[in-house]
Coordinates of C-alpha atoms in Angstrom, one line a residue:
Chain G
G1 CA -9.3 8.9 42.5
E2 CA -11.9 8.4 39.7
N3 CA -13.3 4.9 39.1
V4 CA -15.4 3.9 36.1
E5 CA -17.6 0.8 36.0
Q6 CA -19.0 -0.5 32.8
H7 CA -21.8 -3.0 32.1
P8 CA -22.4 -5.4 30.6
S9 CA -19.1 -7.0 29.9
T10 CA -20.6 -8.8 26.8
L11 CA -23.7 -8.0 24.8
S12 CA -25.2 -10.0 22.0
V13 CA -27.9 -8.5 19.9
Q14 CA -29.7 -9.3 16.7
E15 CA -29.0 -7.2 13.7
G16 CA -31.4 -4.3 13.6
D17 CA -32.0 -4.3 17.3
S18 CA -30.7 -1.6 19.7
A19 CA -27.8 -1.9 22.1
V20 CA -27.2 0.0 25.3
I21 CA -24.0 0.1 27.3
K22 CA -23.9 1.8 30.7
C23 CA -21.1 3.3 32.8
T24 CA -21.0 4.8 36.2
Y25 CA -18.3 7.1 37.6
S26 CA -17.3 8.1 41.1
D27 CA -15.8 11.6 40.9
S28 CA -18.5 14.2 40.6
A29 CA -15.9 16.6 39.3
S30 CA -15.5 14.6 36.0
N31 CA -16.9 16.6 33.1
Y32 CA -15.8 14.9 29.9
F33 CA -17.1 11.4 28.9
P34 CA -15.9 9.9 25.6
W35 CA -16.7 6.5 24.1
Y36 CA -14.1 4.5 22.1
K37 CA -14.7 1.7 19.7
Q38 CA -12.0 -0.9 19.1
E39 CA -12.5 -3.3 16.3
L40 CA -10.6 -6.6 16.3
G41 CA -6.9 -5.9 15.7
K42 CA -7.4 -2.2 15.3
R43 CA -6.8 0.9 17.4
P44 CA -9.4 2.4 19.8
Q45 CA -11.2 5.2 18.0
L46 CA -13.3 8.0 19.4
I47 CA -16.9 7.6 18.3
I48 CA -18.8 10.1 20.4
D49 CA -18.2 12.2 23.5
I50 CA -20.2 14.4 25.8
R51 CA -19.4 17.1 28.2
S52 CA -21.2 17.7 31.5
N53 CA -23.1 20.8 30.3
V54 CA -25.3 18.7 28.1
G55 CA -27.6 15.7 28.8
E56 CA -27.6 14.0 25.4
K57 CA -25.8 14.0 22.2
K58 CA -26.6 12.2 18.9
D59 CA -24.6 11.3 15.8
Q60 CA -26.6 9.2 13.3
R61 CA -27.2 5.8 14.9
I62 CA -25.3 6.5 18.1
A63 CA -26.2 8.6 21.1
V64 CA -24.9 9.2 24.5
T65 CA -26.9 10.3 27.6
L66 CA -25.5 11.7 30.8
N67 CA -27.1 11.8 34.2
K68 CA -24.8 14.0 36.4
T69 CA -27.0 13.5 39.5
A70 CA -26.7 9.7 39.3
K71 CA -23.2 9.9 37.9
H72 CA -23.9 7.6 35.0
F73 CA -23.8 7.8 31.2
S74 CA -24.9 5.4 28.5
L75 CA -24.1 4.6 24.9
H76 CA -27.1 3.8 22.7
I77 CA -26.7 2.2 19.3
T78 CA -29.9 1.9 17.2
E79 CA -30.4 -0.4 14.1
T80 CA -27.3 -2.3 14.9
Q81 CA -25.3 -3.7 12.0
P82 CA -22.6 -6.4 11.9
E83 CA -19.9 -3.8 11.5
D84 CA -20.9 -2.4 15.0
S85 CA -19.4 -5.6 16.5
A86 CA -16.4 -4.4 18.5
V87 CA -15.2 -3.7 22.0
Y88 CA -16.6 -0.4 23.4
F89 CA -14.9 1.5 26.1
C90 CA -16.3 4.4 28.1
A91 CA -14.1 6.9 29.9
A92 CA -14.2 9.9 32.2
S93 CA -12.0 12.9 32.6
K94 CA -11.8 15.9 34.7
D95 CA -11.0 19.1 32.9
G96 CA -9.3 17.3 30.0
N97 CA -6.8 15.5 32.1
K98 CA -6.1 11.8 31.9
L99 CA -8.8 9.4 30.8
V100 CA -10.1 6.8 33.2
F101 CA -11.6 3.9 31.3
G102 CA -14.2 1.3 32.0
A103 CA -13.3 -2.4 31.5
G104 CA -14.9 -2.5 28.1
T105 CA -18.0 -4.2 26.5
I106 CA -17.7 -6.8 23.8
L107 CA -20.7 -6.2 21.5
R108 CA -21.6 -8.9 19.0
V109 CA -24.2 -8.2 16.4
K110 CA -25.7 -11.4 15.0
S111 CA -26.9 -11.4 11.4
Chain P
E1 CA -2.0 12.8 7.8
A2 CA -0.3 9.8 9.4
G3 CA -1.8 8.5 12.6
V4 CA -0.1 7.6 15.8
T5 CA 2.4 4.8 15.2
Q6 CA 3.8 2.3 17.7
F7 CA 6.7 -0.1 17.4
P8 CA 7.0 -3.0 17.7
S9 CA 3.5 -4.4 17.2
H10 CA 4.3 -7.5 19.2
S11 CA 7.1 -8.3 21.6
V12 CA 7.7 -11.6 23.4
I13 CA 10.5 -11.6 26.1
E14 CA 11.5 -13.6 29.0
K15 CA 11.1 -12.5 32.6
G16 CA 14.1 -10.4 33.6
Q17 CA 14.8 -9.0 30.1
T18 CA 14.5 -5.5 29.0
V19 CA 12.0 -4.1 26.4
T20 CA 11.7 -0.7 24.9
L21 CA 8.5 0.4 23.2
R22 CA 8.3 3.4 20.9
C23 CA 5.5 5.8 20.1
D24 CA 5.4 8.4 17.3
P25 CA 2.6 10.8 17.9
I26 CA 0.8 12.7 15.2
S27 CA 3.0 15.6 14.0
G28 CA 2.3 18.8 16.0
H29 CA 0.6 17.0 18.9
D30 CA 2.2 18.2 22.1
N31 CA 0.3 15.8 24.3
L32 CA 1.4 12.2 24.5
Y33 CA -0.1 9.6 26.7
W34 CA 0.8 6.0 27.5
Y35 CA -1.9 3.5 28.6
R36 CA -1.9 -0.2 29.3
R37 CA -4.5 -2.8 29.0
V38 CA -4.0 -6.1 30.9
M39 CA -6.1 -9.0 29.5
G40 CA -9.8 -8.3 29.8
K41 CA -9.4 -5.3 32.1
E42 CA -9.7 -1.6 31.7
I43 CA -7.3 0.5 29.8
K44 CA -5.2 2.1 32.5
F45 CA -3.4 5.4 32.3
L46 CA 0.4 5.3 32.8
L47 CA 1.6 8.8 32.1
H48 CA 1.2 12.1 30.2
F49 CA 3.8 14.2 28.4
V50 CA 3.4 17.8 27.3
K51 CA 6.1 18.2 24.8
E52 CA 9.2 16.8 26.6
S53 CA 7.9 17.3 30.1
K54 CA 6.1 14.7 32.3
Q55 CA 2.8 16.3 33.2
D56 CA 1.5 13.4 35.2
E57 CA 3.2 10.1 35.9
S58 CA 0.8 8.9 38.6
G59 CA -0.1 5.8 36.8
M60 CA 3.4 4.3 36.4
P61 CA 3.3 1.0 38.3
N62 CA 6.9 1.1 39.7
N63 CA 10.4 2.1 39.0
R64 CA 10.9 -0.7 36.5
F65 CA 9.1 1.5 34.0
L66 CA 10.9 4.5 32.5
A67 CA 9.3 6.8 29.9
E68 CA 11.1 9.5 27.9
R69 CA 10.3 12.0 25.3
T70 CA 13.5 13.6 24.3
G71 CA 13.0 16.7 22.1
G72 CA 9.2 16.5 22.5
T73 CA 8.7 14.2 19.5
Y74 CA 8.6 10.5 19.8
S75 CA 8.5 8.7 23.1
T76 CA 9.9 5.5 24.5
L77 CA 8.7 3.3 27.3
K78 CA 11.3 1.0 28.8
V79 CA 10.5 -1.9 31.1
Q80 CA 13.6 -3.2 33.0
P81 CA 13.6 -5.9 34.2
A82 CA 10.3 -7.2 32.8
E83 CA 8.0 -9.3 35.1
L84 CA 5.1 -11.6 34.2
E85 CA 2.5 -9.1 35.3
D86 CA 3.8 -6.6 32.8
S87 CA 2.2 -8.5 29.9
G88 CA -0.6 -6.6 28.2
V89 CA -1.2 -4.2 25.4
Y90 CA 0.5 -0.8 25.7
F91 CA -1.2 2.0 23.9
C92 CA 0.1 5.4 23.1
A93 CA -2.3 8.4 22.3
S94 CA -1.7 11.9 21.3
S95 CA -3.7 15.1 21.1
P96 CA -3.1 18.7 19.8
P97 CA -1.8 21.5 22.0
G98 CA -4.3 22.6 24.6
Q99 CA -6.6 19.6 24.0
G100 CA -5.3 17.3 26.8
A101 CA -7.5 14.3 27.0
Y102 CA -10.1 15.7 24.6
E103 CA -10.2 13.8 21.2
Q104 CA -7.2 11.7 21.8
F105 CA -5.9 9.7 18.9
F106 CA -4.7 6.2 19.7
G107 CA -2.0 4.1 18.2
P108 CA -2.5 0.5 17.4
G109 CA -0.8 -0.7 20.5
T110 CA 2.2 -3.0 21.3
R111 CA 1.3 -6.4 22.6
L112 CA 3.9 -7.4 25.2
T113 CA 4.1 -11.0 26.4
V114 CA 6.5 -11.7 29.2
L115 CA 7.2 -15.5 29.6

């Protein structure tokens, strides 16, 4: 079955710097890749997603890139702010079936 | 519009006891998923309902776990008898008809501690 690996497990950046979180997946048939953000004590929330027919998607300060050949995708956050501090999860899905998640990345933005 | 709700928010039980978790999806969402996150690890899929039918229960760890969704509305997940390794945060998620795993909305989770 699908396996998703996520790196790094923790990431500390200075406010204003960029943050990059990377994920690799094993099943080349996976075609949907969402990113969830979970703030402390709150529910995971979808922040951006990408489907395999595009290579990049942006939404304000966040972007996701997908490399189907290498089977990896990345989350990019620019101009980080303290409110970006959270746990970020990547996931993969084939045809909208179950999500297979990575282990999460704790992002700390230091002000 | 109310989001996905879960009850209880926390549960502390002793090994061997029974616990029932409840999830109320967003109204009109046919798809309902259960996931579990054990401390520091990935969020793992448990099962997927479409209305009242189990679409995929491949992630259920063993027969101590029983999920139901009578009437296709709320769902319950019962653990009986609970073991230490069942501790973790249990999430429920829902999505509209035909959306499957796309744009799932998560509940706040139930933190289960088995002593």
